[in-house]
């Protein structure tokens, strides 16, 4: 497990997404996750929707299922799962701006149900979901063991669980840890970036059977070249964005540098992207 040199302060994850709310949506859109390029010809929007489709497939979502979206961002994947499967989706985020945005996409609607709530204290009933997925949210959780035991608890026996995770190479070189992985954790507000072995062990300890771990690093990594290009474009064309990045009062502007580190980390192999498929036995 790669961890920041100094433990992250409480609240920094929500603060990161709250402060970067506008930047995230302008640079990348409503899906705050990687795109998946199967042919290489997909548009960025097609690529992010393709990743959601892959996750839903890995989570075995079926028509009418009750589904939990753990760390749901702006709710874009949750809305697609409702649309594609007529599923009943509960979506949790800890970021007020994300929940407000999600609610505003269809005011008054109750599916998806958007909760502003910490997954580690989710208070959802046991055995209440057929499927659950976590797209790039478990990296942000300090207590991953609890994150997975909560997923196990809320799933019905036989329930399916898909997790997309930023993964550290098992044997990252010292310079990669020093210049890429540790700063990515610190600047990206990840209290821990696990290896594939870490995730497999944590899932198994929570009671899950891990059925697969698809390495789609090559199919997702173009995300960062696009983000870097768009961020540079905004720097030159958007005075407010430029002022934010240059202001010493900005707490999260360093993430512009992190984008480049992540791009490099995929190229060297220090960072991987895995989609785990797990099942609660029974
Ligand atoms: C990279 S974004 C991914 C968002 C969304 N899954 C998507 O793919 O668009 C990380 C998300 O994890 C959520 N998150 C992080 N820690 C969380 C926690 N303890 N409980 C609930 N959500 C959390 C954040 O609120 C944020 O929405």
Coordinates of C-alpha atoms and ligand atoms in Angstrom, one line a residue:
X1 CA 0.0 0.0 0.0
X2 CA 1.4 3.4 -1.0
X3 CA 0.6 6.1 1.5
X4 CA 1.3 9.8 1.8
X5 CA 4.4 10.6 3.9
X6 CA 2.1 12.5 6.3
X7 CA -1.4 11.2 7.0
X8 CA -4.1 13.3 5.3
X9 CA -6.1 15.6 7.5
X10 CA -9.8 14.8 8.1
X11 CA -12.1 16.3 5.5
X12 CA -9.5 16.9 2.7
X13 CA -11.1 14.5 0.3
X14 CA -14.5 16.3 0.3
X15 CA -12.6 19.6 0.3
X16 CA -10.6 18.5 -2.8
X17 CA -13.8 17.8 -4.8
X18 CA -15.7 20.7 -3.5
X19 CA -13.0 23.2 -4.3
X20 CA -12.3 21.7 -7.7
X21 CA -16.0 21.2 -8.6
X22 CA -16.1 23.6 -11.5
X23 CA -12.6 22.5 -12.8
X24 CA -13.5 18.8 -12.8
X25 CA -16.8 19.4 -14.7
X26 CA -15.2 21.7 -17.2
X27 CA -12.1 19.7 -17.8
X28 CA -13.7 16.2 -17.8
X29 CA -17.5 16.4 -17.3
X30 CA -20.1 14.7 -15.1
X31 CA -18.3 11.4 -15.0
X32 CA -15.3 11.8 -12.6
X33 CA -13.6 8.6 -13.8
X34 CA -11.4 7.2 -16.5
X35 CA -12.7 6.5 -20.0
X36 CA -12.3 3.1 -21.5
X37 CA -11.1 3.0 -25.1
X38 CA -11.7 -0.4 -26.6
X39 CA -11.1 0.6 -30.3
X40 CA -9.3 3.9 -29.6
X41 CA -11.8 5.7 -31.8
X42 CA -14.4 6.5 -29.1
X43 CA -15.0 10.1 -28.1
X44 CA -14.3 10.9 -24.5
X45 CA -18.0 10.8 -23.7
X46 CA -18.4 7.4 -25.3
X47 CA -15.3 6.2 -23.4
X48 CA -16.6 7.2 -20.0
X49 CA -20.0 5.6 -20.7
X50 CA -18.2 2.5 -21.9
X51 CA -16.4 2.2 -18.6
X52 CA -19.7 2.5 -16.7
X53 CA -21.2 -0.2 -19.0
X54 CA -18.2 -2.5 -18.2
X55 CA -18.6 -1.9 -14.5
X56 CA -22.4 -2.7 -14.7
X57 CA -21.5 -5.9 -16.6
X58 CA -18.9 -6.8 -14.0
X59 CA -21.4 -6.1 -11.2
X60 CA -23.9 -8.3 -13.1
X61 CA -26.6 -5.7 -12.9
X62 CA -29.9 -7.1 -14.1
X63 CA -33.2 -5.3 -14.9
X64 CA -35.0 -4.2 -11.8
X65 CA -32.0 -4.7 -9.5
X66 CA -31.4 -2.7 -6.4
X67 CA -27.9 -1.2 -6.8
X68 CA -25.6 0.8 -4.6
X69 CA -23.2 3.3 -6.2
X70 CA -20.4 3.8 -3.6
X71 CA -18.7 7.2 -4.1
X72 CA -21.0 8.4 -6.8
X73 CA -19.6 11.8 -7.8
X74 CA -22.1 13.8 -9.9
X75 CA -24.2 10.6 -10.3
X76 CA -23.6 10.2 -14.0
X77 CA -23.0 6.4 -13.7
X78 CA -26.0 6.0 -11.4
X79 CA -28.3 7.7 -13.9
X80 CA -27.0 5.4 -16.7
X81 CA -27.6 2.3 -14.6
X82 CA -31.2 3.5 -14.0
X83 CA -31.7 4.2 -17.7
X84 CA -30.1 1.0 -19.0
X85 CA -31.5 -1.5 -16.5
X86 CA -34.5 0.2 -14.9
X87 CA -32.6 -0.4 -11.7
X88 CA -33.3 1.3 -8.3
X89 CA -30.0 3.0 -7.5
X90 CA -28.8 4.5 -4.2
X91 CA -25.8 6.8 -4.8
X92 CA -23.5 8.2 -2.0
X93 CA -21.0 11.0 -2.1
X94 CA -19.4 13.1 0.6
X95 CA -19.2 16.2 -1.6
X96 CA -22.1 18.7 -1.2
X97 CA -21.5 20.2 -4.7
X98 CA -21.7 16.8 -6.3
X99 CA -24.9 15.9 -4.5
X100 CA -26.5 19.2 -5.4
X101 CA -25.5 18.9 -9.0
X102 CA -26.9 15.3 -9.1
X103 CA -30.2 16.4 -7.5
X104 CA -30.5 19.3 -10.0
X105 CA -30.4 17.0 -13.0
X106 CA -33.9 15.8 -12.3
X107 CA -35.4 17.8 -9.4
X108 CA -37.8 15.8 -7.2
X109 CA -37.0 12.4 -8.8
X110 CA -36.3 9.6 -6.3
X111 CA -34.3 7.3 -8.6
X112 CA -31.4 7.5 -8.3
X113 CA -31.6 8.4 -4.7
X114 CA -28.6 10.7 -4.0
X115 CA -27.3 10.6 -0.4
X116 CA -24.7 13.0 1.0
X117 CA -23.2 10.4 3.3
X118 CA -19.9 8.8 4.2
X119 CA -19.8 5.2 3.0
X120 CA -18.0 4.2 6.1
X121 CA -21.0 5.3 8.2
X122 CA -23.6 4.6 5.6
X123 CA -26.4 3.3 7.9
X124 CA -28.1 1.4 5.0
X125 CA -30.0 -1.7 5.9
X126 CA -28.1 -5.0 5.7
X127 CA -28.8 -7.3 2.8
X128 CA -30.6 -4.7 0.8
X129 CA -28.8 -4.6 -2.6
X130 CA -28.4 -7.1 -5.5
X131 CA -25.3 -5.4 -6.7
X132 CA -22.9 -2.6 -5.8
X133 CA -20.0 -0.8 -7.5
X134 CA -17.4 1.6 -6.5
X135 CA -15.8 3.6 -9.3
X136 CA -12.5 5.2 -8.1
X137 CA -13.7 5.9 -4.6
X138 CA -12.1 3.3 -2.4
X139 CA -8.7 4.9 -3.0
X140 CA -10.0 7.9 -1.1
X141 CA -11.0 5.8 2.0
X142 CA -8.5 5.3 4.8
X143 CA -10.2 2.3 6.2
X144 CA -10.5 0.1 3.2
X145 CA -11.2 -3.0 5.3
X146 CA -14.3 -1.2 6.6
X147 CA -15.3 0.0 3.1
X148 CA -15.4 -3.6 1.9
X149 CA -17.0 -5.1 5.0
X150 CA -19.8 -2.4 4.6
X151 CA -20.2 -3.5 0.9
X152 CA -20.5 -7.1 2.1
X153 CA -23.0 -6.2 4.8
X154 CA -25.4 -4.2 2.5
X155 CA -25.3 -6.9 -0.3
X156 CA -27.7 -9.8 -0.3
X157 CA -26.1 -13.3 -0.2
X158 CA -25.0 -13.9 -3.8
X159 CA -24.8 -10.1 -4.4
X160 CA -22.2 -8.9 -6.9
X161 CA -19.6 -6.1 -6.3
X162 CA -17.4 -4.4 -8.9
X163 CA -14.6 -2.0 -8.0
X164 CA -12.6 0.2 -10.3
X165 CA -9.3 1.2 -8.5
X166 CA -6.1 3.1 -9.1
X167 CA -3.5 0.4 -8.3
X168 CA 0.1 0.7 -7.5
X169 CA 2.5 -1.7 -9.2
X170 CA 3.6 -4.6 -6.9
X171 CA 7.2 -3.7 -7.4
X172 CA 7.3 0.0 -8.1
X173 CA 10.9 1.3 -8.3
X174 CA 12.1 3.7 -5.5
X175 CA 12.1 6.7 -7.9
X176 CA 8.6 5.9 -9.0
X177 CA 7.4 5.7 -5.4
X178 CA 9.2 9.0 -4.6
X179 CA 8.3 11.1 -7.6
X180 CA 5.0 9.5 -8.8
X181 CA 3.0 7.3 -6.4
X182 CA 3.6 9.1 -3.1
X183 CA 2.9 12.6 -4.5
X184 CA -0.1 11.3 -6.4
X185 CA -1.5 10.0 -3.1
X186 CA -0.7 13.2 -1.2
X187 CA -1.9 15.7 -3.9
X188 CA -4.8 13.5 -5.1
X189 CA -6.0 13.0 -1.5
X190 CA -5.6 9.3 -1.5
X191 CA -4.8 8.0 2.0
X192 CA -3.7 4.7 0.4
X193 CA -3.2 3.4 -3.1
X194 CA -3.2 -0.4 -2.9
X195 CA -1.6 -3.0 -5.0
X196 CA -3.6 -5.8 -6.7
X197 CA -2.6 -8.1 -3.8
X198 CA -3.7 -5.6 -1.2
X199 CA -7.2 -5.4 -2.9
X200 CA -7.5 -9.1 -3.2
X201 CA -6.6 -9.7 0.4
X202 CA -8.9 -6.9 1.7
X203 CA -11.8 -8.2 -0.4
X204 CA -11.2 -11.8 0.8
X205 CA -10.9 -10.7 4.4
X206 CA -14.3 -9.0 4.1
X207 CA -15.8 -12.3 3.0
X208 CA -15.9 -11.8 -0.8
X209 CA -14.9 -14.3 -3.4
X210 CA -12.8 -12.4 -5.9
X211 CA -13.7 -13.8 -9.3
X212 CA -11.6 -11.5 -11.6
X213 CA -9.4 -8.5 -11.8
X214 CA -9.3 -7.0 -15.3
X215 CA -6.3 -4.9 -16.0
X216 CA -7.5 -2.2 -18.4
X217 CA -4.6 0.2 -17.8
X218 CA -3.8 0.5 -21.5
X219 CA -7.4 1.1 -22.4
X220 CA -7.9 3.9 -19.8
X221 CA -4.7 5.8 -19.8
X222 CA -5.5 8.2 -22.6
X223 CA -7.8 9.9 -20.1
X224 CA -4.8 11.8 -18.7
X225 CA -3.4 13.1 -22.0
X226 CA -6.8 14.5 -22.7
X227 CA -7.1 16.0 -19.2
X228 CA -3.7 17.6 -19.4
X229 CA -4.5 19.1 -22.9
X230 CA -7.8 20.5 -21.6
X231 CA -6.3 21.9 -18.4
X232 CA -3.6 23.7 -20.4
X233 CA -6.3 25.0 -22.8
X234 CA -8.3 26.4 -19.9
X235 CA -5.2 28.0 -18.4
X236 CA -4.9 30.1 -21.6
X237 CA -8.5 30.7 -22.3
X238 CA -10.2 31.0 -18.9
X239 CA -9.1 33.9 -16.7
X240 CA -11.0 32.5 -13.6
X241 CA -9.4 29.1 -14.0
X242 CA -6.0 30.7 -14.5
X243 CA -6.5 32.9 -11.4
X244 CA -7.5 29.8 -9.4
X245 CA -4.4 27.8 -10.4
X246 CA -2.0 30.7 -9.7
X247 CA -3.6 31.8 -6.4
X248 CA -1.7 30.9 -3.2
X249 CA -5.1 30.6 -1.5
X250 CA -6.1 27.6 -3.6
X251 CA -5.7 24.5 -1.5
X252 CA -5.9 22.0 -4.4
X253 CA -4.4 23.7 -7.4
X254 CA -1.4 21.3 -7.1
X255 CA -3.7 18.7 -8.8
X256 CA -2.7 20.3 -12.1
X257 CA 0.8 18.9 -11.6
X258 CA -0.7 15.6 -10.4
X259 CA -2.4 15.1 -13.8
X260 CA 1.1 15.0 -15.4
X261 CA 2.5 12.6 -12.7
X262 CA -0.4 10.2 -13.3
X263 CA 0.1 10.4 -17.1
X264 CA 3.8 9.4 -16.5
X265 CA 2.9 6.7 -13.9
X266 CA 0.8 4.9 -16.5
X267 CA 3.5 5.1 -19.1
X268 CA 6.2 3.6 -16.7
X269 CA 3.8 1.0 -15.4
X270 CA 4.0 2.3 -11.8
X271 CA 0.3 2.8 -11.8
X272 CA -2.3 0.4 -13.1
X273 CA -6.1 0.4 -13.4
X274 CA -8.0 -2.7 -12.4
X275 CA -11.7 -3.6 -12.3
X276 CA -12.3 -6.2 -9.7
X277 CA -15.3 -8.5 -9.8
X278 CA -16.3 -10.0 -6.4
X279 CA -19.3 -11.9 -5.0
X280 CA -20.8 -12.3 -1.6
X281 CA -21.1 -16.1 -1.3
X282 CA -24.5 -17.6 -0.7
Ligands
LIG1 C1 -12.9 10.1 -8.5 S1 -14.5 10.5 -7.8 C2 -15.5 9.2 -8.6 C3 -16.9 9.6 -8.7 C4 -17.9 8.7 -9.4 N1 -17.7 7.3 -8.9 C5 -17.7 8.7 -10.9 O1 -17.1 7.7 -11.3 O2 -18.0 9.7 -11.5 C6 -14.4 9.9 -6.1 C7 -15.7 9.9 -5.4 O3 -15.6 9.2 -4.2 C8 -16.4 9.8 -3.2 N2 -15.9 9.4 -1.9 C9 -14.7 9.4 -1.4 N3 -14.7 8.9 -0.1 C10 -16.0 8.6 0.2 C11 -16.6 8.1 1.3 N4 -16.0 7.9 2.5 N5 -18.0 7.9 1.3 C12 -18.7 8.2 0.2 N6 -18.1 8.7 -1.0 C13 -16.8 8.9 -1.0 C14 -16.2 11.3 -3.5 O4 -17.3 11.9 -2.9 C15 -16.2 11.3 -5.0 O5 -17.6 11.4 -5.4

